[in-house]
Amino acid sequence: MIIDPQDTRKISLSWRDYLHEMKESWAVARWVYQEFITPESRHWTRRMLVSLAISVTALNGIAWLAKYLVDGLIRHDAHAVRMSFLGMAACVLIYGYFDRLQMIAREYAQGANLTQLKRRMNELFFEKSMGQHLQESSYLNTANIERGKGRIEQLENLLAFEGSSSLISLTVALTLLWFRVPAAALFMSLLLLSYLLWLVYLNRNIAEKCVPFDKEFRRLNRWEHERWEKIERVKTCAKEGAEIAYQDRAFRKVLGEERKFWLWFIRKVTWRGYSNRFVLLGTLAYGAWRIWQGDWSNGVFIPLLMYATKVSESIWTIGHIEHQINWNMPAIRTAMLTLKVPPEAIDKPNAIELRRKNGVRVEMRNVSYSYAIEKRDLPMLSVDDPETSELWSDAEVASAGRPHPDNDKAGTVQATLSVLRNVSFTIEPGEKAALIGPSGAGKTTIMRLLMRYMDATSGAILIDGHDLRDVCLSSWLNMIAYVPQQAQVFDGTIRDNLLYRFTDEPIEVPDEELWAMMRKLKIDFGDRLTNGLDTRVGRHGIELSGGEQQRLMIGAAAMRKPVFMVVDEATASLDATTEKAVQKGLEEVLGRTMGALIITHRLSTVRRLCTKFFVLRDSEGLASGESQLEATANSFEELYEISPTFRMLADDQGVAILGSPLPPVPMPIGTSEPDESMQYA
Ligand SMILES: Nc1ncnc2c1ncn2[C@@H]1O[C@H](COP(=O)(O)OP(=O)(O)O)[C@@H](O)[C@H]1O
Ligand SMILES: [Mg+2]
């Protein structure tokens, strides 16, 4: 036998947990209502429900009149027959009219819901600070959010449309039955009550059992999204077959486990269905007996049959809807826990608006930073192990499956990773500074702090003397431009990408200005631009090379006309010749007044451009209180004297420096462009 009911029962919750669970589900439903249901949608839903109630009542009126029809037929009473038919015709007309109104209102309500869902999801997604998006422990990734969005849409439809129409059908049929055949209505009400008890019993297991399944489904979902996104790596490793097989196996495994539960559930539901049908049969038998006895007229059997059947059907549908609601709950709960997290680095109520000036002074004062990281100690599903028939042991389910806000955190350990220690430096207005350091030292982290992706763990960042935490972030970001390590080109034209800043400001930039910038940064790409500025670059800029994408990003940053530019290894994928040209362009772009912080692993890049150099060392092995910034100097020669980290980097890269033991490297034959390092040697 596939299913072992014992297996499911042993993890039943206590009543206290159950009540907690109900409260949680209620909180989720309330959150969905508050965030995603607008007054407009409420208005249309109300209209829909009222129209629905009228149309359902009219439809049920037909059964009511059928009693008079049947009795009239038996008595050969032509008047009664005619009148009942007339009444029925009126019911059909009323039904048709209000059913149409109901459908129209439903269309509007659904549209309003979808619009709000899309809008609000966007708002909640964008409102989080960038640092939160970079946290591995957060579920702020497109795969999860998409999934939650789909489930919320389903929940809304289930509650507002399907659930409420069934509830209206049930209420109307039961009420009419009370008027027509009160005894039968009593039976059906008892049935309803027994259903409620069933519901409570089954509910205890569904929501709780589904949480771990949902977790595993979410993991697979994310896996699939990532593999699709990074298809290049999959294909070049010739792993398509392995990927398909793995995902198929993992999916089957969790689905198989989940199916065990649903089979158990179906068995219970079957009993519930039998009890439903038998109560219905009993009610009809009772009615038939009363008619047999001559207590009731024959015609009564028609409304009795219709209303009792309707009640029974609606109860069944509501049970089914309830099951689907429970099935959707875990994913929605995850979305809620993710999206409800308040944004971290946000403006204070009276944040200072920075005014654009010609230059800006940027200072880091004793800044330390640690990333919050998460170590998972919950075993992931091991699909490669055919012996593992159980996904989770009881103990794991007990800790992982609890429907508690911290549920997803259960089984994981929070830790911090210290990345920056006591870093202090100042960049004066118009000064071009370079940040040098080994990979993983925390250079990009410094950039992130400067743009307030997150706040420093200790210390402060001062912009013209104002603490960045007191400043209106957008006013700061509007003054600066950032060129990230990995180009982030949008699908669109070269012009769209260059003018991304201006998308919501109708500012016209003359083509000549754009071309001048492009020539400067060597993004005119020769014959590559078939349509000039309107050449499309494709999804993620797929039609451009890595270096071309980086240059486009530098151009876009320059078009923002910033007073300060932050450049993170942005010329890394360029060949030496192009890099030199781009550097010259960058030099022109920066001019005299624009300040900059430039990170590069290639020392030659910043040698001419910058007038100040910071060297960051690895934070490992630092004594407490010691600064991670190993040296600050105005020339490579000075750095070579005072910074062991710099000496190591310079020697490894063969950068010749006066006083260094390295002799100037002879120019290889055939190299037309002398290397930067040699020019200055
Ligand atoms: N989002 C993150 N979450 C946790 N750790 C991170 C994150 N980003 C970077 N780190 C860690 O911080 C350290 C410094 O990273 P980074 O600033 O990118 O170095 P660099 O740019 O100097 O190469 C690395 O050890 C890296 O593992
Ligand atoms: Mg980096």
Short mmCIF file of N, CA and C in Angstrom, two decimals, residues 211-326:
data_model
loop_
_atom_site.label_atom_id
_atom_site.label_comp_id
_atom_site.label_asym_id
_atom_site.label_seq_id
_atom_site.Cartn_x
_atom_site.Cartn_y
_atom_site.Cartn_z
N VAL A 211 4.11 22.73 4.56
CA VAL A 211 5.22 23.68 4.71
C VAL A 211 6.56 23.10 4.23
N PRO A 212 6.95 21.92 4.72
CA PRO A 212 8.23 21.39 4.23
C PRO A 212 8.22 21.09 2.73
N PHE A 213 7.09 20.66 2.22
CA PHE A 213 7.01 20.40 0.77
C PHE A 213 7.23 21.70 0.01
N ASP A 214 6.59 22.72 0.51
CA ASP A 214 6.71 24.01 -0.16
C ASP A 214 8.16 24.46 -0.18
N LYS A 215 8.85 24.21 0.90
CA LYS A 215 10.24 24.61 1.00
C LYS A 215 11.06 23.94 -0.11
N GLU A 216 10.81 22.66 -0.27
CA GLU A 216 11.55 21.90 -1.27
C GLU A 216 11.14 22.33 -2.68
N PHE A 217 9.87 22.58 -2.90
CA PHE A 217 9.41 23.05 -4.21
C PHE A 217 10.07 24.39 -4.54
N ARG A 218 10.19 25.21 -3.51
CA ARG A 218 10.78 26.53 -3.72
C ARG A 218 12.25 26.39 -4.12
N ARG A 219 12.93 25.48 -3.45
CA ARG A 219 14.34 25.27 -3.76
C ARG A 219 14.49 24.81 -5.22
N LEU A 220 13.63 23.89 -5.64
CA LEU A 220 13.71 23.38 -7.01
C LEU A 220 13.38 24.47 -8.02
N ASN A 221 12.42 25.30 -7.65
CA ASN A 221 12.02 26.40 -8.51
C ASN A 221 13.19 27.35 -8.74
N ARG A 222 13.89 27.64 -7.66
CA ARG A 222 15.01 28.55 -7.74
C ARG A 222 16.14 27.92 -8.57
N TRP A 223 16.33 26.64 -8.35
CA TRP A 223 17.34 25.88 -9.09
C TRP A 223 17.07 25.99 -10.58
N GLU A 224 15.81 25.74 -10.95
CA GLU A 224 15.44 25.75 -12.36
C GLU A 224 15.66 27.14 -12.96
N HIS A 225 15.20 28.17 -12.25
CA HIS A 225 15.39 29.54 -12.74
C HIS A 225 16.87 29.82 -12.97
N GLU A 226 17.71 29.42 -12.03
CA GLU A 226 19.13 29.71 -12.13
C GLU A 226 19.75 28.97 -13.30
N ARG A 227 19.39 27.72 -13.48
CA ARG A 227 19.96 26.94 -14.58
C ARG A 227 19.52 27.52 -15.92
N TRP A 228 18.29 27.99 -15.99
CA TRP A 228 17.81 28.59 -17.24
C TRP A 228 18.54 29.90 -17.51
N GLU A 229 18.72 30.65 -16.46
CA GLU A 229 19.37 31.95 -16.57
C GLU A 229 20.83 31.76 -17.00
N LYS A 230 21.49 30.75 -16.40
CA LYS A 230 22.92 30.54 -16.70
C LYS A 230 23.08 29.36 -17.63
N ILE A 231 22.29 29.35 -18.67
CA ILE A 231 22.28 28.23 -19.61
C ILE A 231 23.64 28.03 -20.26
N GLU A 232 24.37 29.14 -20.41
CA GLU A 232 25.66 29.05 -21.08
C GLU A 232 26.58 28.08 -20.34
N ARG A 233 26.58 28.21 -19.03
CA ARG A 233 27.46 27.32 -18.26
C ARG A 233 27.00 25.88 -18.35
N VAL A 234 25.68 25.68 -18.30
CA VAL A 234 25.13 24.33 -18.38
C VAL A 234 25.53 23.69 -19.71
N LYS A 235 25.34 24.44 -20.80
CA LYS A 235 25.57 23.87 -22.12
C LYS A 235 27.06 23.62 -22.37
N THR A 236 27.91 24.56 -21.91
CA THR A 236 29.33 24.37 -22.19
C THR A 236 29.91 23.25 -21.34
N CYS A 237 29.23 22.89 -20.27
CA CYS A 237 29.67 21.73 -19.50
C CYS A 237 28.96 20.48 -19.97
N ALA A 238 28.17 20.61 -21.04
CA ALA A 238 27.39 19.49 -21.57
C ALA A 238 26.58 18.81 -20.48
N LYS A 239 25.92 19.61 -19.67
CA LYS A 239 25.19 19.05 -18.53
C LYS A 239 23.68 19.09 -18.70
N GLU A 240 23.20 19.38 -19.93
CA GLU A 240 21.74 19.47 -20.08
C GLU A 240 21.05 18.20 -19.60
N GLY A 241 21.61 17.05 -20.09
CA GLY A 241 20.99 15.77 -19.74
C GLY A 241 20.97 15.57 -18.24
N ALA A 242 22.10 15.86 -17.62
CA ALA A 242 22.21 15.66 -16.17
C ALA A 242 21.25 16.60 -15.44
N GLU A 243 21.14 17.83 -15.94
CA GLU A 243 20.23 18.80 -15.30
C GLU A 243 18.79 18.31 -15.37
N ILE A 244 18.40 17.88 -16.58
CA ILE A 244 17.01 17.43 -16.75
C ILE A 244 16.75 16.25 -15.83
N ALA A 245 17.71 15.32 -15.82
CA ALA A 245 17.52 14.12 -15.00
C ALA A 245 17.45 14.48 -13.52
N TYR A 246 18.37 15.35 -13.08
CA TYR A 246 18.39 15.70 -11.66
C TYR A 246 17.09 16.37 -11.23
N GLN A 247 16.70 17.37 -12.04
CA GLN A 247 15.49 18.11 -11.67
C GLN A 247 14.27 17.21 -11.70
N ASP A 248 14.26 16.31 -12.67
CA ASP A 248 13.13 15.39 -12.78
C ASP A 248 13.08 14.49 -11.55
N ARG A 249 14.26 13.97 -11.17
CA ARG A 249 14.31 13.08 -10.02
C ARG A 249 13.90 13.80 -8.74
N ALA A 250 14.47 15.00 -8.57
CA ALA A 250 14.19 15.75 -7.35
C ALA A 250 12.71 16.09 -7.27
N PHE A 251 12.15 16.46 -8.42
CA PHE A 251 10.75 16.85 -8.44
C PHE A 251 9.85 15.65 -8.14
N ARG A 252 10.17 14.53 -8.80
CA ARG A 252 9.38 13.33 -8.55
C ARG A 252 9.43 12.93 -7.10
N LYS A 253 10.61 13.08 -6.53
CA LYS A 253 10.78 12.64 -5.15
C LYS A 253 9.89 13.44 -4.20
N VAL A 254 9.97 14.73 -4.31
CA VAL A 254 9.18 15.54 -3.37
C VAL A 254 7.69 15.40 -3.70
N LEU A 255 7.39 15.27 -5.00
CA LEU A 255 5.99 15.11 -5.38
C LEU A 255 5.45 13.78 -4.83
N GLY A 256 6.31 12.76 -4.88
CA GLY A 256 5.91 11.45 -4.37
C GLY A 256 5.60 11.52 -2.89
N GLU A 257 6.47 12.23 -2.17
CA GLU A 257 6.24 12.38 -0.73
C GLU A 257 4.97 13.16 -0.48
N GLU A 258 4.79 14.19 -1.28
CA GLU A 258 3.61 15.02 -1.09
C GLU A 258 2.36 14.22 -1.42
N ARG A 259 2.49 13.38 -2.46
CA ARG A 259 1.33 12.60 -2.88
C ARG A 259 0.84 11.69 -1.76
N LYS A 260 1.80 11.13 -0.98
CA LYS A 260 1.41 10.28 0.14
C LYS A 260 0.41 11.01 1.02
N PHE A 261 0.72 12.26 1.27
CA PHE A 261 -0.16 13.03 2.13
C PHE A 261 -1.52 13.26 1.46
N TRP A 262 -1.47 13.62 0.19
CA TRP A 262 -2.75 13.93 -0.46
C TRP A 262 -3.60 12.68 -0.65
N LEU A 263 -2.96 11.52 -0.78
CA LEU A 263 -3.74 10.27 -0.88
C LEU A 263 -4.46 10.01 0.44
N TRP A 264 -3.75 10.26 1.51
CA TRP A 264 -4.38 10.13 2.83
C TRP A 264 -5.56 11.09 2.92
N PHE A 265 -5.30 12.29 2.44
CA PHE A 265 -6.32 13.33 2.49
C PHE A 265 -7.54 12.91 1.66
N ILE A 266 -7.29 12.38 0.46
CA ILE A 266 -8.39 11.99 -0.42
C ILE A 266 -9.23 10.90 0.24
N ARG A 267 -8.54 10.00 0.96
CA ARG A 267 -9.29 8.93 1.62
C ARG A 267 -10.28 9.52 2.64
N LYS A 268 -9.77 10.48 3.40
CA LYS A 268 -10.64 11.12 4.39
C LYS A 268 -11.77 11.85 3.69
N VAL A 269 -11.41 12.53 2.63
CA VAL A 269 -12.40 13.33 1.92
C VAL A 269 -13.47 12.44 1.31
N THR A 270 -13.06 11.23 0.92
CA THR A 270 -14.04 10.30 0.35
C THR A 270 -15.13 10.01 1.38
N TRP A 271 -14.70 9.79 2.63
CA TRP A 271 -15.69 9.56 3.69
C TRP A 271 -16.59 10.77 3.89
N ARG A 272 -15.95 11.90 3.78
CA ARG A 272 -16.73 13.13 3.93
C ARG A 272 -17.77 13.20 2.81
N GLY A 273 -17.35 12.82 1.59
CA GLY A 273 -18.25 12.84 0.44
C GLY A 273 -19.42 11.88 0.64
N TYR A 274 -19.09 10.66 1.16
CA TYR A 274 -20.16 9.69 1.42
C TYR A 274 -21.17 10.25 2.40
N SER A 275 -20.65 10.82 3.47
CA SER A 275 -21.57 11.32 4.50
C SER A 275 -22.45 12.41 3.89
N ASN A 276 -21.86 13.22 3.05
CA ASN A 276 -22.62 14.28 2.38
C ASN A 276 -23.77 13.66 1.57
N ARG A 277 -23.40 12.71 0.70
CA ARG A 277 -24.42 12.12 -0.19
C ARG A 277 -25.49 11.37 0.59
N PHE A 278 -25.07 10.68 1.68
CA PHE A 278 -26.07 9.92 2.44
C PHE A 278 -27.03 10.83 3.18
N VAL A 279 -26.54 11.94 3.69
CA VAL A 279 -27.45 12.89 4.34
C VAL A 279 -28.44 13.42 3.30
N LEU A 280 -27.93 13.68 2.10
CA LEU A 280 -28.81 14.16 1.02
C LEU A 280 -29.90 13.13 0.72
N LEU A 281 -29.45 11.86 0.57
CA LEU A 281 -30.40 10.79 0.28
C LEU A 281 -31.44 10.66 1.39
N GLY A 282 -30.95 10.72 2.63
CA GLY A 282 -31.83 10.62 3.79
C GLY A 282 -32.88 11.73 3.79
N THR A 283 -32.41 12.93 3.44
CA THR A 283 -33.34 14.06 3.42
C THR A 283 -34.43 13.84 2.37
N LEU A 284 -33.98 13.37 1.19
CA LEU A 284 -34.96 13.11 0.14
C LEU A 284 -35.93 12.01 0.56
N ALA A 285 -35.39 10.99 1.23
CA ALA A 285 -36.24 9.88 1.67
C ALA A 285 -37.29 10.37 2.66
N TYR A 286 -36.83 11.28 3.55
CA TYR A 286 -37.76 11.85 4.52
C TYR A 286 -38.89 12.60 3.81
N GLY A 287 -38.52 13.42 2.81
CA GLY A 287 -39.51 14.17 2.04
C GLY A 287 -40.49 13.23 1.34
N ALA A 288 -39.92 12.17 0.73
CA ALA A 288 -40.75 11.21 0.00
C ALA A 288 -41.75 10.56 0.96
N TRP A 289 -41.27 10.25 2.16
CA TRP A 289 -42.14 9.60 3.16
C TRP A 289 -43.30 10.52 3.55
N ARG A 290 -42.98 11.83 3.77
CA ARG A 290 -44.04 12.78 4.15
C ARG A 290 -45.07 12.91 3.03
N ILE A 291 -44.57 12.86 1.77
CA ILE A 291 -45.50 12.97 0.64
C ILE A 291 -46.36 11.70 0.57
N TRP A 292 -45.73 10.56 0.80
CA TRP A 292 -46.42 9.26 0.81
C TRP A 292 -47.54 9.26 1.85
N GLN A 293 -47.20 9.84 3.01
CA GLN A 293 -48.18 9.92 4.09
C GLN A 293 -49.30 10.90 3.79
N GLY A 294 -49.10 11.74 2.76
CA GLY A 294 -50.11 12.73 2.42
C GLY A 294 -49.97 14.03 3.19
N ASP A 295 -48.84 14.20 3.93
CA ASP A 295 -48.65 15.43 4.68
C ASP A 295 -48.33 16.58 3.73
N TRP A 296 -47.53 16.27 2.70
CA TRP A 296 -47.09 17.31 1.77
C TRP A 296 -47.61 17.02 0.38
N SER A 297 -47.76 18.08 -0.40
CA SER A 297 -48.19 17.85 -1.77
C SER A 297 -47.02 17.30 -2.59
N ASN A 298 -47.32 16.64 -3.70
CA ASN A 298 -46.27 16.03 -4.53
C ASN A 298 -45.25 17.06 -5.00
N GLY A 299 -45.75 18.26 -5.33
CA GLY A 299 -44.88 19.29 -5.89
C GLY A 299 -43.72 19.66 -4.98
N VAL A 300 -43.89 19.49 -3.68
CA VAL A 300 -42.84 19.87 -2.73
C VAL A 300 -41.53 19.15 -3.04
N PHE A 301 -41.66 17.97 -3.66
CA PHE A 301 -40.45 17.19 -3.89
C PHE A 301 -39.46 17.93 -4.78
N ILE A 302 -39.98 18.77 -5.69
CA ILE A 302 -39.07 19.45 -6.62
C ILE A 302 -38.17 20.46 -5.91
N PRO A 303 -38.73 21.46 -5.19
CA PRO A 303 -37.80 22.34 -4.47
C PRO A 303 -36.94 21.59 -3.47
N LEU A 304 -37.50 20.57 -2.85
CA LEU A 304 -36.72 19.80 -1.89
C LEU A 304 -35.49 19.21 -2.58
N LEU A 305 -35.73 18.57 -3.72
CA LEU A 305 -34.64 17.94 -4.46
C LEU A 305 -33.61 18.97 -4.90
N MET A 306 -34.12 20.08 -5.48
CA MET A 306 -33.21 21.09 -6.03
C MET A 306 -32.39 21.76 -4.92
N TYR A 307 -33.07 22.20 -3.87
CA TYR A 307 -32.36 22.97 -2.84
C TYR A 307 -31.41 22.08 -2.05
N ALA A 308 -31.89 20.91 -1.70
CA ALA A 308 -31.03 20.02 -0.92
C ALA A 308 -29.78 19.66 -1.74
N THR A 309 -29.98 19.38 -3.04
CA THR A 309 -28.83 19.05 -3.89
C THR A 309 -27.87 20.24 -3.98
N LYS A 310 -28.46 21.41 -4.13
CA LYS A 310 -27.63 22.62 -4.24
C LYS A 310 -26.80 22.83 -2.97
N VAL A 311 -27.47 22.65 -1.83
CA VAL A 311 -26.75 22.82 -0.56
C VAL A 311 -25.60 21.82 -0.48
N SER A 312 -25.93 20.57 -0.83
CA SER A 312 -24.91 19.53 -0.74
C SER A 312 -23.74 19.84 -1.68
N GLU A 313 -24.06 20.28 -2.89
CA GLU A 313 -23.00 20.59 -3.86
C GLU A 313 -22.14 21.76 -3.40
N SER A 314 -22.82 22.81 -2.91
CA SER A 314 -22.06 24.00 -2.48
C SER A 314 -21.13 23.64 -1.34
N ILE A 315 -21.63 22.82 -0.41
CA ILE A 315 -20.78 22.43 0.71
C ILE A 315 -19.56 21.70 0.19
N TRP A 316 -19.78 20.82 -0.77
CA TRP A 316 -18.67 20.06 -1.34
C TRP A 316 -17.66 21.02 -1.99
N THR A 317 -18.18 21.98 -2.78
CA THR A 317 -17.29 22.93 -3.46
C THR A 317 -16.49 23.76 -2.46
N ILE A 318 -17.17 24.19 -1.39
CA ILE A 318 -16.47 25.02 -0.41
C ILE A 318 -15.34 24.22 0.23
N GLY A 319 -15.60 22.95 0.50
CA GLY A 319 -14.55 22.10 1.06
C GLY A 319 -13.36 22.03 0.11
N HIS A 320 -13.67 21.90 -1.19
CA HIS A 320 -12.64 21.79 -2.19
C HIS A 320 -11.82 23.08 -2.28
N ILE A 321 -12.54 24.18 -2.23
CA ILE A 321 -11.87 25.48 -2.30
C ILE A 321 -10.96 25.66 -1.09
N GLU A 322 -11.47 25.23 0.03
CA GLU A 322 -10.70 25.36 1.26
C GLU A 322 -9.40 24.58 1.16
N HIS A 323 -9.47 23.43 0.54
CA HIS A 323 -8.29 22.59 0.33
C HIS A 323 -7.27 23.34 -0.55
N GLN A 324 -7.76 23.98 -1.59
CA GLN A 324 -6.84 24.72 -2.47
C GLN A 324 -6.22 25.92 -1.76
N ILE A 325 -7.03 26.55 -0.92
CA ILE A 325 -6.51 27.70 -0.17
C ILE A 325 -5.34 27.25 0.69
N ASN A 326 -5.55 26.11 1.37
CA ASN A 326 -4.48 25.60 2.22
C ASN A 326 -3.24 25.25 1.44
#
